[in-house]
């Protein structure tokens, strides 16, 4: 990624633009534009960058590239990547298909209690338990980045949106980027599953690295309790009543102590107010001092995800000013 001064210099000198003429066109002082070119100054906001883009008569792609170079320079590499993640979440929510189109029947298979001793058999066990058509509720402790678990959960809720899914998530109280990635991974479940409930458990970075140190990875249904390792190289399928009761107590206790992201249906789109930012016709962001909500539409329904976690709210709020100009352009 080019820094802003290099990108701006290329556009100006490739087009042989007179700086005085550009200053008159944009209303930005000539000396200030020279400082932008040399890298001694950076524009104070992205709207100035858009004015410069219009003055240079850049194409849409060129203007987007100049805006990106400004964000990269102004925010720094880490915050720039964080902003891209948040914009990806916003784009995902604002371009959702109607979930009715994606629903189809999922065949169920008889399950046999067993011990799995390799990655393939463990992954097959995860798939079979989640796709069991007789299951009404799934409780889960597993990292959201676990691709097999997440893809099977999404497939199950697309086929049966009435399925109850309760997931205990391990989030960091020190890493905003990690928490944003968690939100990105569970967005499809929040959107397509009518009864998905994420239970948030905060821990330190050292504990987060090994989630099994907190609790073993587990899928719990009305019939089965399946423990498996982080690497999916082994697992044990339980059917004993006392084990199921034990894990039910674990989830009940976690539900009482955890703060959650709450997904709920609402009657209509938010109205205009100082606390509402409209990304487009399908997505709004509402924020105040205590909470932030992502309000999005799927088909004819409106939904709201309430986010109470402070560092995650702050990261999303800080990125809004960088998301909005591209939405308006």
C-alpha atoms as one frame of an Amber mdcrd trajectory, in Angstrom:
protein
   0.000   0.000   0.000   1.393   3.422  -1.027   1.503   6.265   1.465  -0.714
   9.256   0.648   2.047  11.645  -0.471   3.422   9.131  -3.014  -0.014   8.324
  -4.433  -0.967  12.019  -4.690   2.356  12.911  -6.346   1.881  10.263  -9.024
  -1.608  11.480  -9.948  -0.517  15.145 -10.075   2.665  14.654 -12.093   1.247
  11.976 -14.427  -1.478  14.446 -15.402   0.903  17.448 -15.435  -1.507  19.339
 -13.151  -0.686  22.924 -12.162  -0.728  23.211  -8.350  -2.156  26.739  -8.428
  -5.000  25.557 -10.669  -5.657  22.597  -8.364  -5.722  24.963  -5.385  -8.274
  27.197  -7.084 -10.399  24.170  -8.052 -10.412  22.590  -4.572 -10.261  25.651
  -2.311  -7.195  24.174  -0.561  -4.197  26.490  -0.164  -1.370  25.935  -2.659
   1.273  25.720   0.081  -0.797  23.074   1.884  -1.050  20.954  -1.277   2.757
  21.145  -1.620   3.050  19.873   1.961   0.654  16.989   1.106   2.903  16.076
  -1.844   6.098  16.205   0.220   4.589  14.226   3.085   5.095  17.007   5.633
   1.314  17.209   6.185  -1.650  14.867   5.786  -5.228  16.058   5.150  -7.237
  16.415   8.360 -10.196  14.445   7.009 -11.131  12.263   4.056 -13.490  14.869
   2.603 -10.448  16.960   1.683  -9.066  13.900  -0.134 -12.341  13.580  -2.078
 -12.164  17.288  -3.020  -8.639  16.732  -4.331  -9.828  13.662  -6.245 -12.603
  15.689  -7.874 -10.120  18.456  -8.722  -7.839  15.905 -10.399 -10.861  14.350
 -12.181  -9.883  10.882 -10.966 -11.895   7.840 -11.971 -13.912   5.983  -9.329
 -11.166   3.351  -8.911  -8.433   5.999  -8.756 -10.341   7.978  -6.141 -10.887
   4.802  -4.077  -7.134   4.060  -4.304  -6.225   7.603  -3.168  -8.706   7.368
  -0.273  -7.220   4.009   0.730  -3.688   5.448   0.697  -4.929   8.299   2.910
  -6.533   5.860   5.391  -3.355   3.756   5.429  -1.197   6.838   6.146  -3.558
   8.506   8.614  -4.536   5.379  10.599  -1.367   3.298  10.423  -1.123  -0.256
   9.098  -2.801  -2.018  12.079  -5.806   0.302  12.303  -6.146   0.282   8.509
  -6.473  -3.522   8.486  -8.962  -3.318  11.376 -11.047  -0.806   9.412 -11.083
  -3.148   6.398 -12.466  -5.933   8.602 -15.235  -3.694   9.927 -16.117  -2.532
   6.408 -16.254  -6.189   5.353 -18.791  -6.826   8.137 -20.820  -3.767   7.085
 -20.764  -4.829   3.416 -21.796  -8.361   4.358 -24.774  -7.208   6.400 -25.948
  -4.745   3.750 -25.893  -7.245   0.861 -27.578 -10.301   2.360 -29.703 -12.638
   0.242 -33.158 -13.687   1.357 -32.466 -16.746   3.581 -35.629 -18.434   2.227
 -33.799 -18.965  -1.074 -31.024 -20.892   0.669 -33.177 -23.334   2.643 -33.338
 -26.977   1.676 -33.864 -30.316   3.415 -30.858 -31.838   5.197 -30.679 -35.647
   5.494 -29.968 -37.063   8.954 -27.917 -40.161   9.750 -28.041 -42.563  12.691
 -25.271 -41.751  15.167 -23.175 -44.401  16.887 -21.352 -43.591  20.168 -17.627
 -43.856  19.482 -14.088 -42.692  20.165 -12.408 -40.950  17.222  -8.619 -41.051
  16.997  -7.860 -39.060  13.850  -8.779 -35.749  12.216 -11.064 -37.204   9.527
 -13.210 -39.285  11.880 -13.468 -36.381  14.378 -14.600 -33.945  11.683 -17.130
 -36.515  10.394 -18.516 -36.862  13.932 -18.914 -33.063  14.218 -20.763 -32.959
  10.880 -23.083 -35.842  11.782 -24.048 -34.460  15.189 -24.804 -30.974  13.872
 -26.744 -32.255  10.831 -28.913 -34.651  12.854 -32.450 -33.680  11.821 -33.977
 -34.750  15.140 -31.894 -32.242  17.119 -33.789 -29.190  18.384 -31.012 -27.445
  20.345 -27.229 -27.369  19.985 -24.956 -25.984  22.702 -21.362 -25.458  21.650
 -17.978 -24.564  23.086 -15.505 -24.209  20.226 -13.397 -21.460  18.632 -15.455
 -19.555  16.005 -12.476 -19.764  13.649 -12.852 -23.559  13.646 -13.929 -23.836
   9.996 -15.579 -27.273  10.163 -17.721 -26.377  13.163 -18.738 -22.962  11.846
 -19.566 -24.127   8.300 -21.708 -26.971   9.646 -23.537 -24.637  12.055 -24.272
 -22.195   9.219 -25.500 -25.031   6.992 -27.746 -26.322   9.786 -29.316 -22.936
  10.539 -29.912 -22.225   6.825 -31.793 -25.508   6.509 -33.584 -25.130   9.851
 -33.664 -21.505  11.050 -35.833 -22.555  14.021 -32.917 -24.610  15.405 -31.693
 -23.276  18.769 -27.926 -22.708  18.807 -26.187 -21.527  21.977 -22.454 -20.887
  21.593 -19.944 -19.969  24.280 -17.366 -17.692  22.647 -13.912 -16.966  24.005
 -13.077 -13.294  23.456 -10.058 -11.314  24.596 -10.258  -8.399  27.022  -7.055
  -6.977  25.489  -7.273  -7.629  21.717  -9.822  -5.590  19.754  -8.719  -7.180
  16.458  -9.397 -10.652  17.820 -12.885  -9.592  18.956 -13.670  -8.055  15.555
 -12.645 -11.340  13.898 -14.966 -13.240  16.257 -17.860 -10.940  15.297 -17.072
 -11.424  11.609 -17.172 -15.216  11.988 -20.502 -15.369  13.836 -22.337 -12.800
  11.665 -23.897 -15.497   9.389 -25.294 -17.295  12.439 -26.690 -14.069  13.884
 -28.308 -13.274  10.555 -29.764 -16.588   9.417 -30.566 -18.440  12.647 -33.735
 -17.275  14.399 -32.553 -18.595  17.791 -28.774 -18.164  17.834 -27.417 -16.959
  21.191 -23.709 -16.117  21.617 -22.453 -16.202  25.218 -19.339 -14.077  25.578
 -16.529 -15.165  27.893 -13.609 -12.734  28.296 -10.121 -13.965  29.152  -6.480
 -12.946  28.911  -4.395 -13.458  25.788  -2.517 -16.418  27.262  -5.785 -18.178
  28.102  -7.285 -17.349  24.707  -4.470 -19.144  22.872  -5.564 -22.456  24.390
  -9.346 -22.431  24.734  -9.277 -25.994  26.077  -7.553 -24.587  29.181 -10.853
 -22.902  30.024 -13.216 -25.688  28.933 -12.886 -28.606  26.532 -14.317 -28.093
  23.040 -17.808 -29.545  23.161 -20.964 -30.055  21.102 -23.999 -30.817  23.254
 -27.436 -31.871  21.968 -30.435 -33.580  23.585 -28.807 -36.951  22.893 -25.062
 -36.504  22.671 -22.064 -34.770  24.191 -18.985 -34.778  21.952 -15.614 -33.605
  23.266 -12.865 -32.902  20.725  -9.378 -31.403  20.668  -8.450 -28.011  19.204
  -6.695 -29.733  16.297  -9.562 -32.213  15.758  -7.174 -35.164  15.973  -9.251
 -36.953  18.641 -12.643 -36.890  20.293 -15.038 -38.830  22.527 -18.794 -39.107
  21.992 -20.676 -39.482  25.312 -24.246 -40.638  25.848 -24.342 -41.057  29.640
 -27.020 -38.974  31.369 -24.720 -37.697  34.123 -22.289 -36.226  31.568 -25.101
 -34.442  29.747 -26.359 -33.021  33.040 -22.863 -31.835  33.904 -22.465 -29.888
  30.666 -25.976 -28.501  30.871 -24.971 -27.038  34.230 -21.800 -25.621  32.655
 -23.812 -23.804  29.986 -26.403 -22.577  32.473 -23.658 -21.166  34.676 -21.937
 -19.540  31.672 -25.232 -17.978  30.553 -25.702 -16.330  33.938 -22.164 -14.921
  34.082 -21.515 -13.978  30.429 -22.348 -10.731  28.687 -23.801 -11.389  25.254
 -24.310  -9.995  21.809 -28.095  -9.921  21.517 -29.814 -10.393  18.165 -33.476
  -9.371  18.027 -36.141  -8.594  15.446 -37.429  -5.012  15.308 -40.474  -3.502
  13.603 -38.839  -1.102  11.140 -35.707   0.751  10.096 -34.385   3.365  12.550
 -35.489   6.972  12.119 -33.124   9.892  11.539 -31.364  11.006  14.713 -27.983
  12.186  15.999 -27.174   8.647  17.183 -27.987   6.917  13.851 -25.597   6.468
  10.909 -27.093   5.174   7.660 -24.633   3.033   5.681 -27.218   2.248   2.984
 -30.890   1.228   2.692 -30.175  -2.172   4.282 -27.804  -1.217   7.100 -27.777
   1.355   9.912 -25.523   1.780  12.924 -26.968   3.224  16.125 -24.639   4.266
  18.930 -24.688   6.051  22.262 -22.437   6.138  25.316 -23.503   2.707  26.597
 -24.054   0.520  23.546 -23.850   0.194  19.792 -26.315  -1.597  17.493 -25.916
  -2.954  13.965 -29.410  -2.726  12.429 -29.783  -4.686   9.175 -32.488  -6.082
   6.909 -32.947  -9.655   5.689 -35.836  -9.968   3.252 -38.772  -8.058   4.763
 -37.468  -8.279   8.359 -35.320  -5.858  10.348 -32.860  -7.110  12.980 -30.633
  -5.470  15.557 -27.390  -6.788  17.068 -26.637  -5.038  20.363 -22.909  -4.779
  21.159 -22.031  -3.865  24.735 -18.321  -4.751  24.738 -16.461  -1.443  25.083
 -13.352  -2.008  22.941 -15.419  -3.465  20.086 -17.852  -0.519  20.184 -14.956
   1.929  20.139 -13.273   0.227  17.168 -16.491   0.282  15.119 -17.234   3.930
  16.002 -13.714   5.026  15.044 -14.059   3.300  11.671 -17.420   4.861  10.762
 -15.909   8.098   9.410 -13.744   6.023   7.062 -16.645   3.815   5.915 -19.118
   6.623   5.258 -17.392   8.587   2.436 -17.051   5.446   0.297 -20.728   4.673
   0.919 -21.668   8.170  -0.235 -19.450   7.946  -3.328
